C-alpha cells in the first residue's frame, strides 16, 4: 500500500489580508513559517521519503521548511499549482462587486464546470492534480511521499478521489498547513485504488489556522 500525504502551504500575507492568490503569489507570514516548521516535525515522525511541491513560491517556501526537518529531497511539479483564478487574481475578496462575487461562487457552489473569466475550470484542475497524484505510483517501493499544494487544488483532488465531480459543492475545509492522507490499496471492503484515510488534520498546529474565508 502506498501512503501519500498532502499538505496545504503555510499562511501567506495574502491569506491574512483576504486577497485572492490563485497562481499569483505572496510570501509566507511569520506564522506561516511557524506552521510549516510544525508540519515538518509531524512529517519527520511519519517517515516521509520524498517531498513534491507546486512550483509557486508559497508552496516552495513551505516545502523547504518541511524538507529541512525531515532531511528529504524536494522536487517541483507544476501540476500541483493552485487553480488559475483569472481576472480575480490579486483582488481583495471584500472588494468584489456582485458579478465578480458570482464568478467566485461558481468555484464552490456546484456550478458544472465553473470558472472565473480568463481562468481555469475545476475539471482542468482535477485532471492535472490526479495526474500528479498518479505519478507517485512510479516512485520506488516503500516510498512515502508528501505533496505540498493549495487549498482549492487539494480539496478538488480529495473530492474526486471520493467520486465527486470536480465541480461538486465545496464542503471540505483545508486550513493552512493541514495534513491529509490518500492511500493506494486493494481491499475487500473498499474500492480498489486511491482512498481517503484522513483530510484536513491540524492536530500538529498550536494555534487556529485560516482557510480561504474563515477566521
mmCIF file of C-alpha atoms in Angstrom:
data_model
loop_
_atom_site.group_PDB
_atom_site.id
_atom_site.type_symbol
_atom_site.label_atom_id
_atom_site.label_comp_id
_atom_site.label_asym_id
_atom_site.label_seq_id
_atom_site.Cartn_x
_atom_site.Cartn_y
_atom_site.Cartn_z
ATOM 1 C CA UNK A 1 0.000 0.000 0.000
ATOM 2 C CA UNK A 2 1.280 3.456 -0.944
ATOM 3 C CA UNK A 3 0.562 6.287 1.504
ATOM 4 C CA UNK A 4 0.660 9.809 0.071
ATOM 5 C CA UNK A 5 0.473 12.787 2.401
ATOM 6 C CA UNK A 6 -0.968 16.126 1.285
ATOM 7 C CA UNK A 7 -0.093 19.477 2.870
ATOM 8 C CA UNK A 8 -1.543 22.878 2.112
ATOM 9 C CA UNK A 9 1.057 25.664 2.224
ATOM 10 C CA UNK A 10 1.511 27.849 5.306
ATOM 11 C CA UNK A 11 -0.331 31.109 5.888
ATOM 12 C CA UNK A 12 0.634 33.867 3.450
ATOM 13 C CA UNK A 13 0.384 37.634 3.611
ATOM 14 C CA UNK A 14 -2.486 37.495 1.138
ATOM 15 C CA UNK A 15 -4.315 34.803 3.132
ATOM 16 C CA UNK A 16 -4.241 37.098 6.149
ATOM 17 C CA UNK A 17 -5.404 40.061 4.024
ATOM 18 C CA UNK A 18 -8.265 38.051 2.392
ATOM 19 C CA UNK A 19 -6.744 38.568 -1.045
ATOM 20 C CA UNK A 20 -7.228 36.120 -3.941
ATOM 21 C CA UNK A 21 -3.976 34.380 -4.869
ATOM 22 C CA UNK A 22 -4.645 31.686 -7.456
ATOM 23 C CA UNK A 23 -1.421 31.327 -9.430
ATOM 24 C CA UNK A 24 -0.183 34.735 -8.299
ATOM 25 C CA UNK A 25 1.983 34.642 -5.217
ATOM 26 C CA UNK A 26 2.596 36.015 -1.761
ATOM 27 C CA UNK A 27 5.224 35.314 0.865
ATOM 28 C CA UNK A 28 4.544 33.247 3.954
ATOM 29 C CA UNK A 29 3.879 35.252 7.097
ATOM 30 C CA UNK A 30 5.944 34.574 10.214
ATOM 31 C CA UNK A 31 3.002 32.478 11.382
ATOM 32 C CA UNK A 32 3.053 30.579 8.087
ATOM 33 C CA UNK A 33 6.727 29.757 8.551
ATOM 34 C CA UNK A 34 5.953 28.545 12.072
ATOM 35 C CA UNK A 35 3.107 26.364 10.759
ATOM 36 C CA UNK A 36 5.453 24.860 8.174
ATOM 37 C CA UNK A 37 8.000 24.058 10.895
ATOM 38 C CA UNK A 38 5.300 22.284 12.916
ATOM 39 C CA UNK A 39 4.103 20.213 9.978
ATOM 40 C CA UNK A 40 7.773 19.481 9.271
ATOM 41 C CA UNK A 41 8.119 17.905 12.701
ATOM 42 C CA UNK A 42 4.986 15.852 12.002
ATOM 43 C CA UNK A 43 6.406 14.792 8.639
ATOM 44 C CA UNK A 44 9.649 13.702 10.274
ATOM 45 C CA UNK A 45 7.711 11.358 12.542
ATOM 46 C CA UNK A 46 5.840 9.876 9.575
ATOM 47 C CA UNK A 47 8.924 8.679 7.726
ATOM 48 C CA UNK A 48 8.462 10.877 4.664
ATOM 49 C CA UNK A 49 10.886 9.937 1.884
ATOM 50 C CA UNK A 50 10.039 12.426 -0.881
ATOM 51 C CA UNK A 51 8.637 15.962 -0.929
ATOM 52 C CA UNK A 52 6.971 17.080 -4.147
ATOM 53 C CA UNK A 53 5.776 20.673 -4.345
ATOM 54 C CA UNK A 54 3.865 23.041 -6.560
ATOM 55 C CA UNK A 55 6.164 25.465 -8.340
ATOM 56 C CA UNK A 56 4.589 28.548 -6.734
ATOM 57 C CA UNK A 57 6.611 30.451 -4.167
ATOM 58 C CA UNK A 58 4.394 29.868 -1.143
ATOM 59 C CA UNK A 59 4.460 26.104 -1.581
ATOM 60 C CA UNK A 60 8.184 26.040 -2.311
ATOM 61 C CA UNK A 61 8.808 28.019 0.886
ATOM 62 C CA UNK A 62 6.656 25.592 2.851
ATOM 63 C CA UNK A 63 8.306 22.553 1.256
ATOM 64 C CA UNK A 64 11.804 23.828 2.015
ATOM 65 C CA UNK A 65 10.984 24.202 5.710
ATOM 66 C CA UNK A 66 9.447 20.709 5.842
ATOM 67 C CA UNK A 67 12.428 19.236 3.992
ATOM 68 C CA UNK A 68 14.847 20.742 6.473
ATOM 69 C CA UNK A 69 13.015 18.975 9.301
ATOM 70 C CA UNK A 70 12.849 15.534 7.708
ATOM 71 C CA UNK A 71 16.002 15.609 5.524
ATOM 72 C CA UNK A 72 14.127 14.774 2.323
ATOM 73 C CA UNK A 73 14.831 15.856 -1.242
ATOM 74 C CA UNK A 74 12.376 18.310 -2.809
ATOM 75 C CA UNK A 75 11.163 18.095 -6.396
ATOM 76 C CA UNK A 76 8.872 20.544 -8.186
ATOM 77 C CA UNK A 77 5.727 19.582 -10.111
ATOM 78 C CA UNK A 78 3.804 22.438 -11.725
ATOM 79 C CA UNK A 79 0.699 20.227 -11.919
ATOM 80 C CA UNK A 80 0.270 20.837 -8.180
ATOM 81 C CA UNK A 81 -0.340 24.580 -8.742
ATOM 82 C CA UNK A 82 -3.431 26.292 -7.406
ATOM 83 C CA UNK A 83 -6.439 26.905 -9.655
ATOM 84 C CA UNK A 84 -5.904 29.784 -12.078
ATOM 85 C CA UNK A 85 -8.357 32.399 -10.776
ATOM 86 C CA UNK A 86 -8.245 34.511 -13.939
ATOM 87 C CA UNK A 87 -9.307 38.142 -13.712
ATOM 88 C CA UNK A 88 -9.886 37.946 -9.943
ATOM 89 C CA UNK A 89 -6.266 37.175 -9.021
ATOM 90 C CA UNK A 90 -4.698 39.794 -6.689
ATOM 91 C CA UNK A 91 -8.169 41.161 -5.768
ATOM 92 C CA UNK A 92 -9.333 41.594 -2.164
ATOM 93 C CA UNK A 93 -12.376 39.397 -1.539
ATOM 94 C CA UNK A 94 -14.267 42.236 0.119
ATOM 95 C CA UNK A 95 -13.765 44.447 -2.976
ATOM 96 C CA UNK A 96 -15.636 42.181 -5.433
ATOM 97 C CA UNK A 97 -18.808 43.523 -6.997
ATOM 98 C CA UNK A 98 -21.909 41.383 -7.412
ATOM 99 C CA UNK A 99 -20.946 39.948 -10.790
ATOM 100 C CA UNK A 100 -17.404 39.188 -9.672
ATOM 101 C CA UNK A 101 -18.617 37.511 -6.490
ATOM 102 C CA UNK A 102 -20.942 35.350 -8.622
ATOM 103 C CA UNK A 103 -17.905 34.243 -10.681
ATOM 104 C CA UNK A 104 -16.069 33.336 -7.489
ATOM 105 C CA UNK A 105 -19.071 31.468 -6.083
ATOM 106 C CA UNK A 106 -19.112 29.209 -9.161
ATOM 107 C CA UNK A 107 -15.992 27.569 -7.731
ATOM 108 C CA UNK A 108 -17.734 26.469 -4.528
ATOM 109 C CA UNK A 109 -21.482 26.127 -5.191
ATOM 110 C CA UNK A 110 -21.633 23.139 -7.536
ATOM 111 C CA UNK A 111 -21.896 25.017 -10.846
ATOM 112 C CA UNK A 112 -20.946 22.457 -13.532
ATOM 113 C CA UNK A 113 -17.522 23.284 -14.973
ATOM 114 C CA UNK A 114 -17.486 26.655 -13.206
ATOM 115 C CA UNK A 115 -14.608 29.012 -13.899
ATOM 116 C CA UNK A 116 -13.642 32.665 -13.475
ATOM 117 C CA UNK A 117 -13.168 34.570 -16.765
ATOM 118 C CA UNK A 118 -9.662 34.010 -18.156
ATOM 119 C CA UNK A 119 -9.154 31.339 -15.500
ATOM 120 C CA UNK A 120 -9.111 27.572 -15.289
ATOM 121 C CA UNK A 121 -12.059 25.232 -14.868
ATOM 122 C CA UNK A 122 -12.297 22.880 -11.920
ATOM 123 C CA UNK A 123 -12.325 19.961 -14.365
ATOM 124 C CA UNK A 124 -8.980 21.075 -15.787
ATOM 125 C CA UNK A 125 -7.638 21.427 -12.251
ATOM 126 C CA UNK A 126 -8.833 17.930 -11.325
ATOM 127 C CA UNK A 127 -7.148 16.354 -14.338
ATOM 128 C CA UNK A 128 -3.702 17.758 -13.608
ATOM 129 C CA UNK A 129 -3.938 17.131 -9.859
ATOM 130 C CA UNK A 130 -4.919 13.489 -10.418
ATOM 131 C CA UNK A 131 -2.045 13.085 -12.874
ATOM 132 C CA UNK A 132 0.379 14.411 -10.248
ATOM 133 C CA UNK A 133 -1.030 12.018 -7.658
ATOM 134 C CA UNK A 134 -0.871 9.027 -10.003
ATOM 135 C CA UNK A 135 2.777 9.767 -10.778
ATOM 136 C CA UNK A 136 3.563 8.831 -7.161
ATOM 137 C CA UNK A 137 2.863 5.226 -8.151
ATOM 138 C CA UNK A 138 6.109 5.335 -10.145
ATOM 139 C CA UNK A 139 8.235 6.004 -7.044
ATOM 140 C CA UNK A 140 10.406 3.209 -5.624
ATOM 141 C CA UNK A 141 8.796 0.622 -3.372
ATOM 142 C CA UNK A 142 8.417 1.682 0.276
ATOM 143 C CA UNK A 143 8.320 5.381 -0.666
ATOM 144 C CA UNK A 144 6.205 7.689 1.458
ATOM 145 C CA UNK A 145 5.775 10.959 -0.467
ATOM 146 C CA UNK A 146 4.375 14.263 0.743
ATOM 147 C CA UNK A 147 2.798 16.663 -1.747
ATOM 148 C CA UNK A 148 2.717 20.389 -0.942
ATOM 149 C CA UNK A 149 -0.079 22.179 -2.770
ATOM 150 C CA UNK A 150 -3.007 24.582 -2.304
ATOM 151 C CA UNK A 151 -6.453 24.724 -0.758
ATOM 152 C CA UNK A 152 -8.723 24.567 -3.799
ATOM 153 C CA UNK A 153 -6.378 22.199 -5.633
ATOM 154 C CA UNK A 154 -6.162 19.713 -2.765
ATOM 155 C CA UNK A 155 -9.867 19.945 -1.987
ATOM 156 C CA UNK A 156 -10.664 19.173 -5.620
ATOM 157 C CA UNK A 157 -8.275 16.210 -5.591
ATOM 158 C CA UNK A 158 -9.692 14.680 -2.408
ATOM 159 C CA UNK A 159 -13.249 15.210 -3.622
ATOM 160 C CA UNK A 160 -12.629 13.439 -6.907
ATOM 161 C CA UNK A 161 -10.956 10.514 -5.109
ATOM 162 C CA UNK A 162 -14.233 10.220 -3.170
ATOM 163 C CA UNK A 163 -16.057 10.002 -6.502
ATOM 164 C CA UNK A 164 -17.452 13.540 -6.608
ATOM 165 C CA UNK A 165 -17.353 15.594 -9.805
ATOM 166 C CA UNK A 166 -14.622 18.227 -9.883
ATOM 167 C CA UNK A 167 -17.230 20.991 -9.615
ATOM 168 C CA UNK A 168 -19.120 19.488 -6.657
ATOM 169 C CA UNK A 169 -20.146 21.834 -3.871
ATOM 170 C CA UNK A 170 -17.068 22.545 -1.815
ATOM 171 C CA UNK A 171 -17.538 21.070 1.685
ATOM 172 C CA UNK A 172 -14.019 20.134 2.732
ATOM 173 C CA UNK A 173 -12.103 22.696 4.800
ATOM 174 C CA UNK A 174 -8.330 22.516 4.370
ATOM 175 C CA UNK A 175 -6.649 25.094 6.577
ATOM 176 C CA UNK A 176 -3.092 26.360 6.168
ATOM 177 C CA UNK A 177 -0.609 23.524 6.825
ATOM 178 C CA UNK A 178 -3.371 20.980 7.311
ATOM 179 C CA UNK A 179 -2.365 17.379 6.639
ATOM 180 C CA UNK A 180 -4.350 14.819 4.639
ATOM 181 C CA UNK A 181 -3.542 11.284 3.512
ATOM 182 C CA UNK A 182 -4.527 9.228 0.474
ATOM 183 C CA UNK A 183 -3.746 5.513 0.228
ATOM 184 C CA UNK A 184 -3.456 3.393 -2.907
ATOM 185 C CA UNK A 185 -4.552 -0.100 -1.919
ATOM 186 C CA UNK A 186 -6.548 -3.231 -2.637
ATOM 187 C CA UNK A 187 -9.216 -4.067 -0.048
ATOM 188 C CA UNK A 188 -12.251 -6.387 0.025
ATOM 189 C CA UNK A 189 -14.239 -3.630 1.750
ATOM 190 C CA UNK A 190 -13.182 -0.529 -0.228
ATOM 191 C CA UNK A 191 -12.949 0.353 -3.894
ATOM 192 C CA UNK A 192 -9.595 -0.546 -5.400
ATOM 193 C CA UNK A 193 -7.118 2.253 -5.950
ATOM 194 C CA UNK A 194 -7.000 5.589 -4.144
ATOM 195 C CA UNK A 195 -8.940 6.005 -0.894
ATOM 196 C CA UNK A 196 -9.089 8.845 1.646
ATOM 197 C CA UNK A 197 -7.586 7.998 5.039
ATOM 198 C CA UNK A 198 -7.650 11.484 6.615
ATOM 199 C CA UNK A 199 -8.386 15.036 5.458
ATOM 200 C CA UNK A 200 -7.640 18.435 6.925
ATOM 201 C CA UNK A 201 -5.870 17.304 10.102
ATOM 202 C CA UNK A 202 -4.451 20.272 12.064
ATOM 203 C CA UNK A 203 -3.677 18.475 15.336
ATOM 204 C CA UNK A 204 0.042 19.254 14.879
ATOM 205 C CA UNK A 205 -0.580 23.013 14.888
ATOM 206 C CA UNK A 206 -0.526 25.017 18.121
ATOM 207 C CA UNK A 207 -2.979 27.757 17.095
ATOM 208 C CA UNK A 208 -6.026 28.074 14.819
ATOM 209 C CA UNK A 209 -5.199 28.265 11.091
ATOM 210 C CA UNK A 210 -7.014 30.042 8.277
ATOM 211 C CA UNK A 211 -8.851 28.676 5.313
ATOM 212 C CA UNK A 212 -9.717 30.941 2.380
ATOM 213 C CA UNK A 213 -12.630 32.726 4.054
ATOM 214 C CA UNK A 214 -12.953 31.614 7.654
ATOM 215 C CA UNK A 215 -11.072 33.245 10.519
#
